[in-house]
Amino acid sequence: MQLNDLLKRIPVLEIHGDDSREVSELVFDSRKVTENSLYIAMRGTVVDGHSFIASSVEKGATAIVCEEFPENLNENATYIKVKDSSKILGHLASNFYGNPSEKLKLIGVTGTNGKTSVSTLLFDIFKNLGYDSALLSTVEIRIGEKIIPATHTTPDVITINKILAQAVEEGCEFAFMEVSSHGIAQNRIEGLHFKIAGFTNLTHDHLDYHKTFDEYLKTKKRFFDQLEDSAIAITNVDDKNGNVMLQNTKATKRSYALKTMADFHGKLLEVDFNGMLLNFNGKEFWTTLTGKFNVYNLLLVFGIASELGFESDEILQAISKLKRVSGRFETFKSDGGIFFIVDYAHTPDALENILDSINDIRTKNERLITVFGCGGDRDHSKRPEMGNIATKKSTLAIITSDNPRTEDPATIIKEIEAGVEPQNFSKYTSIPDRKEAIKMAIKFAEPKDIVLVAGKGHETYQEINGVKHHFDDKETINELWKLMSK
Ligand SMILES: CC(=O)N[C@H]1[C@@H](OP(=O)(O)OP(=O)(O)OC[C@H]2O[C@@H](n3ccc(=O)[nH]c3=O)[C@H](O)[C@@H]2O)O[C@H](CO)[C@@H](O)[C@@H]1O[C@H](C)C(=O)N[C@@H](C)C(=O)N[C@H](CCC(=O)O)C(=O)O
Ligand SMILES: Nc1ncnc2c1ncn2[C@@H]1O[C@H](COP(=O)(O)OP(=O)(O)OP(=O)(O)O)[C@@H](O)[C@H]1O
Ligand SMILES: N[C@H](CCC[C@H](N)C(=O)O)C(=O)O
Ligand SMILES: [Mg+2]
């Protein structure tokens, strides 16, 4: 694409050099610069991309977008000065890929918990309804049947536009994506046209990054503040921050709730480990998903599909065919009668919800053994809270490692243990090796007991000091069970 076409409607402060060059590609990482590409220099959390301008030109970049011109300008490149490169990147990416978010219906889901569940369920439902769509989630990226591994919950804005452009080309009419708070804060959704934005809930997470809960809340709210008036915003009004999200939005406002009046109202009629009987806006149906938090997720799915113009009956029919999302309240029974649950709960709220859901369903004649840990290099204040919740709500908690990343697993475990209340001291043990911890749970469990392995859900690795070692909770349980039941 020609540079001056790419710069259409972009607020440029100053330009130095020929603006009619052909741009082959957009890149924000100097290590990925190719011949005739445009390098965007951005100030990051670790380094300043401006320090890689010269090396990018040497590698073949012929256009540079930056906030400050370097001292020495190279004749082989055109330099474009802008106020905020991180914000401009989104608009450049939209222009470069032909504004794909305007050519399909883009639906974004934000909130602390439930983003992957809701977006994946939407993708699955629309498949059931006969539509191909795109999915951008923590677990994977999908374009119709094609699966691409995911590296982020919300990828960078170049990747998003690239995926959406492919989706348009392949005839997808919808795209469902998770909108993380990091994504909003780092302008990864800048320039995208959302048709619908959904809010799940807001609880404690990522305070290592956002510092205060108020900052975290304001970041999430920015997503709704940025919507156009042609968009629709759907919020959970049972959450105390549900209405806050919509305070300054231009979008049409819609609500969903179980406890209060709302446009989309749901009731949980019956629940067990096999599924739930629900009533949405007066219509009863059965689903194989379980747990109260999934009623909220399904209600948001129902709300979004309704706003997209589908009839209640066809949506509920498609919902009743849905399968569980990988690593989210996944259950299986061993032949010895132990009941295993694998769930991605990695925040205090998620852990509390999954434990409450299990406790609501179980008869209490069996024991509930919870194996969990907390990720390294992430919000430390989650740790004691999760220690308290797990020990309070289980018969026995086995504290172990999640992804230690660059931290010492023993230190993380100590921070979790610090939250255990004295009356629960006898209800936990700590085993840093996750496989050994799961082994201990199986050893301790008797037929009918429930073993919850929480925190890693679909993940197939354990990250230790920058290396991702293969580790899969479901696979480990099956493997150990086979060995130990011999
Ligand atoms: C803390 C954080 O979010 N960091 C993200 C951020 O990187 P950064 O600001 O640290 O970048 P940096 O290393 O300082 O570099 C600054 C700039 O210089 C460039 N650079 C750097 C080095 C070099 O040699 N050449 C070069 O050009 C970089 O490409 C960058 O543009 O921008 C990068 C590009 O978009 C992201 O890949 C990176 O995500 C890191 C890997 C990450 O782990 N992020 C996690 C925390 C995250 O985003 N998680 C959320 C989900 C959270 C949830 O569960 O809700 C997500 O959406 O995935
Ligand atoms: N609506 C909900 N309310 C509360 N907890 C939920 C909800 N939905 C899911 N959970 C819990 O949170 C865990 C993570 O769910 P999910 O992966 O859908 O969330 P997410 O928002 O995508 O998380 P991430 O920020 O890691 O991408 C689930 O395994 C479950 O324990
Ligand atoms: N997207 C989340 C996932 C956390 C998953 C958990 N297993 C952990 O490693 O903490 C994060 O990066 O904070
Ligand atoms: Mg997710």
Coordinates of C-alpha atoms and ligand atoms in Angstrom, one line a residue:
M1 CA 0.0 0.0 0.0
Q2 CA 1.2 3.5 -0.8
L3 CA 2.3 5.5 2.3
N4 CA 0.0 8.5 1.6
D5 CA -3.0 6.2 1.4
L6 CA -2.0 4.5 4.6
L7 CA -1.8 7.9 6.3
K8 CA -5.3 9.0 5.2
R9 CA -7.2 10.5 8.2
I10 CA -4.2 9.9 10.5
P11 CA -3.3 13.1 12.5
V12 CA 0.4 13.6 11.4
L13 CA 2.4 16.3 13.2
E14 CA 5.3 16.4 10.8
I15 CA 6.6 14.4 7.9
H16 CA 10.2 14.1 6.5
G17 CA 10.8 12.4 3.2
D18 CA 8.9 10.9 0.3
D19 CA 5.3 10.0 1.2
S20 CA 4.6 8.0 -1.9
R21 CA 6.7 5.0 -1.0
E22 CA 5.1 1.5 -1.1
V23 CA 4.7 0.0 2.4
S24 CA 5.0 -3.8 2.4
E25 CA 4.1 -4.5 6.0
L26 CA 3.5 -2.8 9.4
V27 CA 5.8 -3.8 12.3
F28 CA 6.2 -2.6 15.9
D29 CA 9.1 -4.9 16.7
S30 CA 12.5 -4.1 15.1
R31 CA 13.4 -7.7 15.2
K32 CA 10.7 -8.4 12.7
V33 CA 11.4 -5.6 10.3
T34 CA 11.4 -6.7 6.6
E35 CA 12.3 -4.9 3.4
N36 CA 10.1 -1.8 2.7
S37 CA 8.2 -2.2 6.0
L38 CA 6.9 0.6 8.2
Y39 CA 8.3 0.5 11.8
I40 CA 6.2 2.1 14.5
A41 CA 8.3 3.1 17.5
M42 CA 6.4 2.7 20.8
R43 CA 7.3 3.4 24.3
G44 CA 6.8 0.1 26.2
T45 CA 7.0 -1.1 29.8
V46 CA 10.5 -2.3 29.4
V47 CA 12.2 -0.4 26.6
D48 CA 11.5 2.5 24.3
G49 CA 11.0 1.5 20.7
H50 CA 12.5 4.8 19.6
S51 CA 15.9 3.4 20.3
F52 CA 15.5 0.8 17.5
I53 CA 14.7 3.3 14.7
A54 CA 18.2 3.3 13.3
S55 CA 18.6 -0.5 13.3
S56 CA 15.1 -0.9 11.7
V57 CA 16.2 1.4 8.8
E58 CA 19.4 -0.6 8.4
K59 CA 17.2 -3.8 8.2
G60 CA 15.2 -2.3 5.4
A61 CA 12.3 -0.3 7.0
T62 CA 11.6 2.6 4.6
A63 CA 8.9 4.4 6.8
I64 CA 9.1 5.2 10.5
V65 CA 6.3 6.4 12.7
C66 CA 7.5 7.9 15.9
E67 CA 6.8 10.6 18.5
E68 CA 10.2 12.2 18.2
F69 CA 12.5 12.3 15.2
P70 CA 16.0 10.7 15.7
E71 CA 19.0 13.1 15.4
N72 CA 20.2 11.5 12.2
L73 CA 17.7 11.0 9.5
N74 CA 18.4 8.5 6.8
E75 CA 17.7 9.5 3.2
N76 CA 16.4 6.0 2.5
A77 CA 13.4 6.4 4.8
T78 CA 10.4 8.6 5.4
Y79 CA 9.9 9.8 9.0
I80 CA 6.4 10.5 10.3
K81 CA 5.9 12.3 13.6
V82 CA 2.7 11.7 15.6
K83 CA 1.5 12.5 19.1
D84 CA 1.0 9.0 20.4
S85 CA 2.3 6.1 18.2
S86 CA 0.6 3.4 20.3
K87 CA -2.8 5.0 19.5
I88 CA -2.0 5.7 15.8
L89 CA -1.0 2.1 15.3
G90 CA -4.6 0.9 15.5
H91 CA -5.7 3.3 12.8
L92 CA -2.7 2.5 10.6
A93 CA -3.5 -1.2 11.0
S94 CA -7.2 -0.7 10.1
N95 CA -6.2 1.3 7.0
F96 CA -3.6 -1.2 6.0
Y97 CA -6.0 -4.2 6.2
G98 CA -9.0 -2.4 4.6
N99 CA -11.0 -1.7 7.8
P100 CA -12.1 -5.3 8.3
S101 CA -13.9 -4.6 11.6
E102 CA -16.4 -2.6 9.6
K103 CA -17.0 -5.4 7.2
L104 CA -18.2 -7.9 9.7
K105 CA -20.0 -7.7 13.1
L106 CA -17.4 -7.4 15.8
I107 CA -18.4 -8.4 19.3
G108 CA -16.1 -7.7 22.2
V109 CA -16.4 -9.2 25.7
T110 CA -14.7 -7.7 28.7
G111 CA -14.7 -8.3 32.5
T112 CA -12.4 -10.1 35.0
N113 CA -13.9 -13.6 34.5
G114 CA -15.9 -15.2 31.8
K115 CA -14.4 -13.6 28.7
T116 CA -13.1 -16.8 27.1
S117 CA -16.3 -18.7 28.1
V118 CA -18.7 -16.2 26.6
S119 CA -16.7 -15.6 23.4
T120 CA -16.2 -19.3 22.8
L121 CA -19.8 -20.1 23.5
L122 CA -20.8 -17.4 21.0
F123 CA -18.5 -18.8 18.4
D124 CA -20.0 -22.3 19.0
I125 CA -23.6 -21.1 18.9
F126 CA -23.2 -19.3 15.7
K127 CA -21.7 -22.4 14.2
N128 CA -24.8 -24.2 15.3
L129 CA -26.9 -21.5 13.7
G130 CA -25.1 -22.0 10.4
Y131 CA -22.6 -19.1 10.5
D132 CA -18.9 -19.0 10.2
S133 CA -17.1 -16.6 12.4
A134 CA -13.8 -15.6 13.9
L135 CA -12.8 -16.1 17.5
L136 CA -9.9 -14.3 19.3
S137 CA -9.5 -15.8 22.7
T138 CA -7.0 -16.8 25.4
V139 CA -7.2 -20.4 24.3
E140 CA -7.0 -20.0 20.6
I141 CA -7.7 -17.9 17.5
R142 CA -10.2 -19.4 15.0
I143 CA -11.3 -18.4 11.6
G144 CA -14.1 -20.8 10.7
E145 CA -12.6 -24.2 11.0
K146 CA -9.0 -22.9 11.0
I147 CA -7.2 -22.8 14.4
I148 CA -4.2 -20.6 15.1
P149 CA -2.4 -20.7 18.5
A150 CA -3.0 -17.7 20.7
T151 CA -0.2 -15.8 22.5
H152 CA -2.4 -13.2 24.3
T153 CA -6.0 -12.8 25.4
T154 CA -6.2 -9.7 23.2
P155 CA -3.5 -9.7 20.6
D156 CA -1.7 -6.6 19.3
V157 CA -3.9 -4.5 16.9
I158 CA -1.9 -5.5 13.8
T159 CA -2.7 -9.2 14.5
I160 CA -6.3 -8.4 15.2
N161 CA -6.8 -6.6 11.9
K162 CA -4.9 -9.3 10.0
I163 CA -7.1 -12.0 11.5
L164 CA -10.3 -10.0 10.9
A165 CA -9.2 -9.3 7.3
Q166 CA -8.7 -13.1 6.7
A167 CA -12.1 -13.7 8.4
V168 CA -13.8 -11.3 6.0
E169 CA -12.1 -12.9 3.0
E170 CA -13.3 -16.3 4.1
G171 CA -16.9 -15.1 4.4
C172 CA -17.2 -14.8 8.2
E173 CA -20.1 -12.5 9.2
F174 CA -19.2 -12.3 12.9
A175 CA -16.1 -12.1 15.0
F176 CA -16.1 -12.6 18.8
M177 CA -13.1 -11.4 20.8
E178 CA -11.9 -11.0 24.4
V179 CA -11.0 -7.5 25.4
S180 CA -8.5 -7.7 28.3
S181 CA -7.7 -4.7 30.5
H182 CA -4.0 -4.9 29.2
G183 CA -5.5 -4.7 25.7
I184 CA -7.5 -1.6 26.5
A185 CA -4.6 0.1 28.4
Q186 CA -2.1 -0.6 25.6
N187 CA -4.5 0.6 22.8
R188 CA -4.7 -2.9 21.3
I189 CA -8.4 -2.2 20.4
E190 CA -7.8 1.3 19.0
G191 CA -9.6 1.9 15.7
L192 CA -11.8 -1.2 15.8
H193 CA -15.5 -0.8 15.2
F194 CA -17.4 -2.9 17.7
K195 CA -21.1 -3.7 17.0
I196 CA -21.7 -5.1 20.5
A197 CA -19.7 -4.9 23.7
G198 CA -20.4 -7.2 26.6
F199 CA -19.5 -6.8 30.3
T200 CA -19.3 -9.9 32.5
N201 CA -18.1 -8.8 36.0
L202 CA -15.3 -6.9 37.8
T203 CA -13.4 -8.4 40.7
H204 CA -9.8 -8.5 41.9
D205 CA -7.1 -9.1 39.3
H206 CA -4.1 -7.6 37.6
L207 CA -3.4 -5.0 40.3
D208 CA 0.3 -5.6 39.7
Y209 CA -0.3 -3.8 36.4
H210 CA -3.1 -1.3 37.1
K211 CA -2.0 -0.6 40.7
T212 CA -5.4 0.3 42.1
F213 CA -8.9 -1.2 41.7
D214 CA -10.1 2.2 40.6
E215 CA -7.6 2.3 37.7
Y216 CA -8.5 -1.2 36.7
L217 CA -12.2 -0.2 36.6
K218 CA -11.5 3.0 34.7
T219 CA -9.5 1.0 32.1
K220 CA -12.3 -1.5 31.6
K221 CA -14.8 1.5 31.3
R222 CA -12.7 3.0 28.5
F223 CA -13.9 0.2 26.2
F224 CA -17.5 1.4 26.6
D225 CA -16.6 5.1 26.5
Q226 CA -15.0 4.5 23.1
L227 CA -18.0 2.8 21.5
E228 CA -19.8 4.5 18.6
D229 CA -23.5 5.4 18.8
S230 CA -24.4 2.6 16.4
A231 CA -23.0 0.1 18.9
I232 CA -24.9 -1.8 21.6
A233 CA -23.5 -2.3 25.2
I234 CA -24.8 -5.1 27.3
T235 CA -23.9 -5.2 31.0
N236 CA -24.4 -7.4 34.0
V237 CA -26.5 -5.3 36.4
D238 CA -26.1 -7.8 39.2
D239 CA -22.5 -6.7 39.3
K240 CA -22.0 -3.5 41.3
N241 CA -19.9 -2.0 38.5
G242 CA -22.2 -3.1 35.7
N243 CA -23.9 0.3 35.4
V244 CA -20.7 2.2 36.0
M245 CA -19.4 0.7 32.7
L246 CA -22.2 2.4 30.7
Q247 CA -22.1 5.8 32.5
N248 CA -20.5 7.6 29.6
T249 CA -21.2 5.4 26.6
K250 CA -22.9 6.6 23.4
A251 CA -24.0 3.1 22.6
T252 CA -27.5 1.7 23.1
K253 CA -27.7 0.3 26.6
R254 CA -28.9 -3.2 27.5
S255 CA -28.8 -5.2 30.7
Y256 CA -28.9 -8.8 31.9
A257 CA -29.4 -10.1 35.5
L258 CA -30.6 -12.9 37.6
K259 CA -31.4 -10.9 40.7
T260 CA -32.8 -7.6 39.4
M261 CA -35.0 -6.4 36.5
A262 CA -33.2 -6.4 33.2
D263 CA -33.7 -6.7 29.5
F264 CA -32.4 -10.2 29.6
H265 CA -33.5 -11.9 32.8
G266 CA -32.5 -15.4 33.8
K267 CA -33.5 -18.0 36.5
L268 CA -31.6 -21.0 37.6
L269 CA -34.3 -23.7 38.2
E270 CA -32.2 -26.9 38.8
V271 CA -28.5 -27.7 38.8
D272 CA -26.4 -30.8 39.1
F273 CA -23.0 -31.8 37.8
N274 CA -24.6 -32.9 34.5
G275 CA -26.2 -29.5 33.7
M276 CA -28.8 -27.0 34.5
L277 CA -32.5 -26.2 33.9
L278 CA -32.8 -22.5 33.2
N279 CA -35.4 -19.9 32.3
F280 CA -34.4 -17.0 30.1
N281 CA -37.1 -14.3 29.5
G282 CA -39.8 -16.8 30.3
K283 CA -38.5 -19.7 28.3
E284 CA -37.3 -22.9 29.9
F285 CA -34.4 -25.0 28.5
W286 CA -31.7 -27.4 29.6
T287 CA -28.0 -27.0 29.2
T288 CA -25.0 -29.3 29.8
L289 CA -23.1 -26.4 31.2
T290 CA -23.1 -26.1 35.0
G291 CA -22.4 -23.7 37.8
K292 CA -24.1 -20.4 38.6
F293 CA -21.5 -18.3 36.9
N294 CA -22.3 -20.1 33.7
V295 CA -25.9 -18.9 34.0
Y296 CA -24.5 -15.4 33.7
N297 CA -22.3 -16.3 30.8
L298 CA -25.1 -18.0 28.9
L299 CA -27.4 -15.0 29.6
L300 CA -24.9 -12.7 28.1
V301 CA -24.6 -15.0 25.1
F302 CA -28.4 -15.0 24.8
G303 CA -28.5 -11.2 25.1
I304 CA -25.8 -10.7 22.4
A305 CA -27.4 -13.2 20.0
S306 CA -30.8 -11.5 20.5
E307 CA -29.3 -8.1 19.8
L308 CA -27.8 -9.5 16.6
G309 CA -31.4 -10.3 15.5
F310 CA -31.9 -13.9 16.2
E311 CA -35.2 -15.4 17.7
S312 CA -35.2 -16.6 21.3
D313 CA -36.3 -20.1 20.3
E314 CA -33.5 -20.6 17.8
I315 CA -30.9 -19.2 20.2
L316 CA -32.0 -21.4 23.1
Q317 CA -32.1 -24.4 20.8
A318 CA -28.5 -23.7 19.9
I319 CA -27.5 -23.1 23.5
S320 CA -28.9 -26.4 24.5
K321 CA -26.6 -28.1 22.1
L322 CA -23.5 -26.4 23.5
K323 CA -20.6 -28.3 24.9
R324 CA -18.4 -27.1 27.8
V325 CA -15.5 -24.8 27.1
S326 CA -12.1 -26.5 27.4
G327 CA -10.8 -26.3 31.0
R328 CA -13.9 -24.5 32.3
F329 CA -15.8 -26.6 34.8
E330 CA -14.8 -29.8 32.9
T331 CA -15.8 -32.9 34.8
F332 CA -15.0 -36.5 34.5
K333 CA -15.4 -39.6 36.7
S334 CA -12.6 -42.1 37.2
D335 CA -13.6 -45.8 37.0
G336 CA -12.9 -45.9 40.8
G337 CA -15.7 -43.3 41.3
I338 CA -13.6 -40.2 42.1
F339 CA -15.1 -37.2 40.5
F340 CA -12.5 -34.8 38.9
I341 CA -13.1 -31.2 38.0
V342 CA -10.6 -29.1 36.0
D343 CA -11.2 -25.4 36.0
Y344 CA -9.3 -22.3 35.0
A345 CA -10.2 -20.4 38.2
H346 CA -7.1 -18.2 38.8
T347 CA -8.6 -15.2 40.6
P348 CA -10.1 -15.1 44.1
D349 CA -13.6 -14.5 42.7
A350 CA -13.3 -17.4 40.1
L351 CA -12.1 -19.8 42.8
E352 CA -14.8 -18.8 45.2
N353 CA -17.4 -19.2 42.4
I354 CA -16.3 -22.6 41.3
L355 CA -16.1 -23.8 45.0
D356 CA -19.5 -22.3 45.8
S357 CA -21.0 -24.0 42.7
I358 CA -19.5 -27.3 43.6
N359 CA -20.7 -27.0 47.2
D360 CA -24.2 -26.1 46.1
I361 CA -24.4 -29.2 44.0
R362 CA -22.6 -31.8 46.2
T363 CA -24.3 -33.8 48.9
K364 CA -21.6 -33.1 51.5
N365 CA -21.3 -36.9 52.2
E366 CA -18.2 -36.8 50.0
R367 CA -15.0 -34.7 50.5
L368 CA -13.9 -31.9 48.3
I369 CA -10.1 -31.7 47.7
T370 CA -8.8 -28.6 45.9
V371 CA -5.4 -28.5 44.2
F372 CA -4.4 -25.0 43.2
G373 CA -1.6 -22.4 43.1
C374 CA -1.0 -18.9 41.9
G375 CA 0.9 -17.6 38.9
G376 CA 4.3 -16.0 39.4
D377 CA 5.1 -12.4 38.2
R378 CA 1.4 -11.6 38.6
D379 CA -0.7 -9.7 41.2
H380 CA 0.6 -10.8 44.6
S381 CA -2.4 -9.7 46.6
K382 CA -4.5 -12.4 45.0
R383 CA -2.4 -15.1 46.8
P384 CA -3.6 -14.8 50.5
E385 CA -7.2 -14.3 49.3
M386 CA -7.1 -17.5 47.3
G387 CA -5.4 -19.3 50.3
N388 CA -8.3 -18.3 52.5
I389 CA -11.0 -19.1 50.1
A390 CA -9.7 -22.6 49.1
T391 CA -9.2 -23.7 52.7
K392 CA -12.5 -22.3 53.9
K393 CA -14.5 -23.9 51.2
S394 CA -12.8 -27.3 50.7
T395 CA -12.4 -30.3 53.0
L396 CA -8.7 -30.3 52.1
A397 CA -6.6 -27.8 50.0
I398 CA -3.3 -28.9 48.5
I399 CA -1.4 -25.7 47.7
T400 CA 1.0 -26.1 44.8
S401 CA 2.6 -24.3 41.9
D402 CA 0.7 -22.7 38.9
N403 CA 3.1 -21.0 36.5
P404 CA 6.0 -19.9 38.7
R405 CA 7.5 -17.9 35.8
T406 CA 10.6 -16.2 37.3
E407 CA 9.5 -16.4 41.0
D408 CA 10.5 -19.0 43.6
P409 CA 7.6 -21.4 43.9
A410 CA 8.2 -21.7 47.7
T411 CA 7.8 -17.9 48.1
I412 CA 4.5 -17.9 46.1
I413 CA 3.2 -20.8 48.3
K414 CA 4.2 -18.9 51.5
E415 CA 2.2 -15.9 50.3
I416 CA -0.8 -18.1 49.7
E417 CA -0.5 -19.8 53.1
A418 CA -0.4 -16.3 54.8
G419 CA -4.1 -16.0 54.0
V420 CA -5.2 -19.2 55.6
E421 CA -7.2 -18.5 58.8
P422 CA -6.2 -20.3 62.0
Q423 CA -9.3 -22.5 62.2
N424 CA -8.3 -23.9 58.8
F425 CA -4.6 -24.6 59.5
S426 CA -5.3 -28.3 59.6
K427 CA -7.1 -28.2 56.3
Y428 CA -4.2 -27.8 54.0
T429 CA -0.8 -29.1 52.9
S430 CA 1.7 -27.6 50.5
I431 CA 3.5 -29.6 47.7
P432 CA 5.4 -27.4 45.2
D433 CA 5.5 -30.0 42.5
R434 CA 2.1 -29.8 40.7
K435 CA 2.2 -33.5 39.6
E436 CA 3.0 -34.6 43.1
A437 CA 0.2 -32.5 44.5
I438 CA -2.3 -34.0 42.1
K439 CA -0.9 -37.5 43.1
M440 CA -1.5 -36.7 46.7
A441 CA -5.1 -35.6 46.0
I442 CA -5.8 -38.9 44.2
K443 CA -4.1 -40.9 47.0
F444 CA -6.3 -39.1 49.6
A445 CA -9.5 -39.4 47.6
E446 CA -12.0 -42.1 48.2
P447 CA -14.8 -43.2 45.8
K448 CA -17.4 -40.3 45.4
D449 CA -14.9 -37.7 46.6
I450 CA -14.5 -34.6 44.4
V451 CA -11.0 -33.4 43.3
L452 CA -10.9 -29.9 41.9
V453 CA -7.7 -29.0 40.1
A454 CA -7.9 -25.2 39.5
G455 CA -5.9 -22.5 37.8
K456 CA -4.6 -23.9 34.6
G457 CA -7.7 -25.2 32.8
H458 CA -6.8 -25.6 29.1
E459 CA -3.1 -24.7 29.5
T460 CA -0.7 -27.4 28.2
Y461 CA 2.4 -26.0 29.8
Q462 CA 4.0 -24.9 33.0
E463 CA 6.2 -21.8 32.7
I464 CA 9.3 -21.9 34.8
N465 CA 12.0 -19.3 34.3
G466 CA 11.0 -18.5 30.8
V467 CA 10.7 -22.1 29.7
K468 CA 7.4 -23.6 29.0
H469 CA 7.4 -27.3 30.0
H470 CA 4.7 -29.6 28.8
F471 CA 2.0 -29.9 31.5
D472 CA -1.7 -30.6 31.2
D473 CA -3.9 -31.0 34.3
K474 CA -6.4 -33.3 32.5
E475 CA -3.6 -35.5 31.0
T476 CA -1.8 -35.6 34.4
I477 CA -4.9 -36.7 36.2
N478 CA -5.6 -39.5 33.7
E479 CA -2.0 -40.7 33.6
L480 CA -1.7 -40.8 37.4
W481 CA -5.1 -42.3 37.9
K482 CA -4.2 -45.2 35.5
L483 CA -0.9 -45.8 37.3
M484 CA -2.3 -45.6 40.8
S485 CA -5.4 -47.7 40.2
K486 CA -3.3 -50.7 39.1
Ligands
LIG1 C1 3.2 -6.0 30.2 C2 2.6 -6.1 28.8 O1 1.5 -6.3 28.7 N1 3.5 -6.0 27.8 C3 3.1 -6.1 26.4 C4 3.8 -4.9 25.7 O2 5.1 -5.1 25.8 P1 6.1 -4.0 26.4 O3 5.4 -2.7 26.6 O4 6.7 -4.6 27.7 O5 7.2 -3.8 25.3 P2 8.7 -3.5 25.5 O6 9.5 -4.8 25.6 O7 8.9 -2.5 26.6 O8 9.1 -2.8 24.1 C5 8.6 -1.6 23.7 C6 8.4 -1.5 22.2 O9 9.7 -1.7 21.6 C7 9.7 -2.8 20.7 N2 11.0 -3.5 20.7 C8 11.5 -4.1 21.7 C9 12.7 -4.8 21.7 C10 13.5 -4.7 20.5 O10 14.6 -5.3 20.3 N3 12.9 -4.1 19.4 C11 11.7 -3.4 19.5 O11 11.3 -2.9 18.5 C12 8.6 -3.7 21.2 O12 8.0 -4.5 20.1 C13 7.6 -2.7 21.7 O13 6.8 -2.2 20.6 O14 3.4 -4.9 24.4 C14 3.7 -6.1 23.7 C15 3.2 -5.9 22.2 O15 1.8 -5.8 22.1 C16 3.0 -7.3 24.3 O16 3.4 -8.5 23.7 C17 3.5 -7.4 25.8 O17 2.8 -8.4 26.4 C18 3.5 -9.2 27.3 C19 4.3 -10.3 26.5 C20 2.6 -9.9 28.3 O18 2.9 -10.9 28.9 N4 1.4 -9.4 28.4 C21 0.4 -10.0 29.3 C22 0.5 -9.5 30.8 C23 -1.0 -9.6 28.8 O19 -1.1 -8.7 27.9 N5 -2.0 -10.2 29.2 C24 -3.4 -9.9 28.8 C25 -4.4 -10.9 29.5 C26 -4.6 -10.6 30.9 C27 -5.8 -11.3 31.4 O20 -5.8 -12.5 31.6 O21 -6.9 -10.6 31.5 C28 -3.6 -10.3 27.3 O22 -4.4 -9.6 26.7 O23 -3.0 -11.3 26.9
LIG2 N1 -19.2 -15.2 34.7 C1 -18.3 -15.6 35.5 N2 -18.2 -15.1 36.8 C2 -17.3 -15.5 37.7 N3 -16.4 -16.5 37.4 C3 -16.4 -17.0 36.2 C4 -17.3 -16.6 35.2 N4 -17.1 -17.3 34.1 C5 -16.0 -18.1 34.3 N5 -15.6 -18.0 35.6 C6 -14.5 -18.6 36.3 O1 -13.3 -18.0 35.8 C7 -12.5 -18.9 35.2 C8 -11.9 -18.3 33.9 O2 -13.0 -18.2 33.0 P1 -12.7 -17.6 31.5 O3 -11.5 -18.2 31.0 O4 -14.0 -17.6 30.7 O5 -12.4 -16.1 31.9 P2 -11.5 -15.0 31.2 O6 -12.2 -13.7 31.6 O7 -11.4 -15.3 29.8 O8 -10.1 -15.1 31.9 P3 -8.6 -14.5 31.4 O9 -8.6 -13.1 32.0 O10 -7.6 -15.3 32.0 O11 -8.7 -14.5 29.9 C9 -13.4 -20.2 34.9 O12 -12.6 -21.3 34.9 C10 -14.4 -20.1 36.1 O13 -13.8 -20.6 37.2
LIG3 N1 -4.2 -14.4 31.4 C1 -3.8 -14.7 32.8 C2 -3.8 -16.1 32.9 C3 -3.4 -16.7 34.3 C4 -3.4 -18.1 34.3 C5 -2.7 -18.8 35.4 N2 -2.5 -20.1 35.1 C6 -1.4 -18.1 35.8 O1 -0.4 -18.5 35.2 O2 -1.4 -17.2 36.6 C7 -2.5 -14.0 33.1 O3 -1.6 -14.1 32.3 O4 -2.5 -13.4 34.2
MG4 MG -9.7 -15.4 28.6

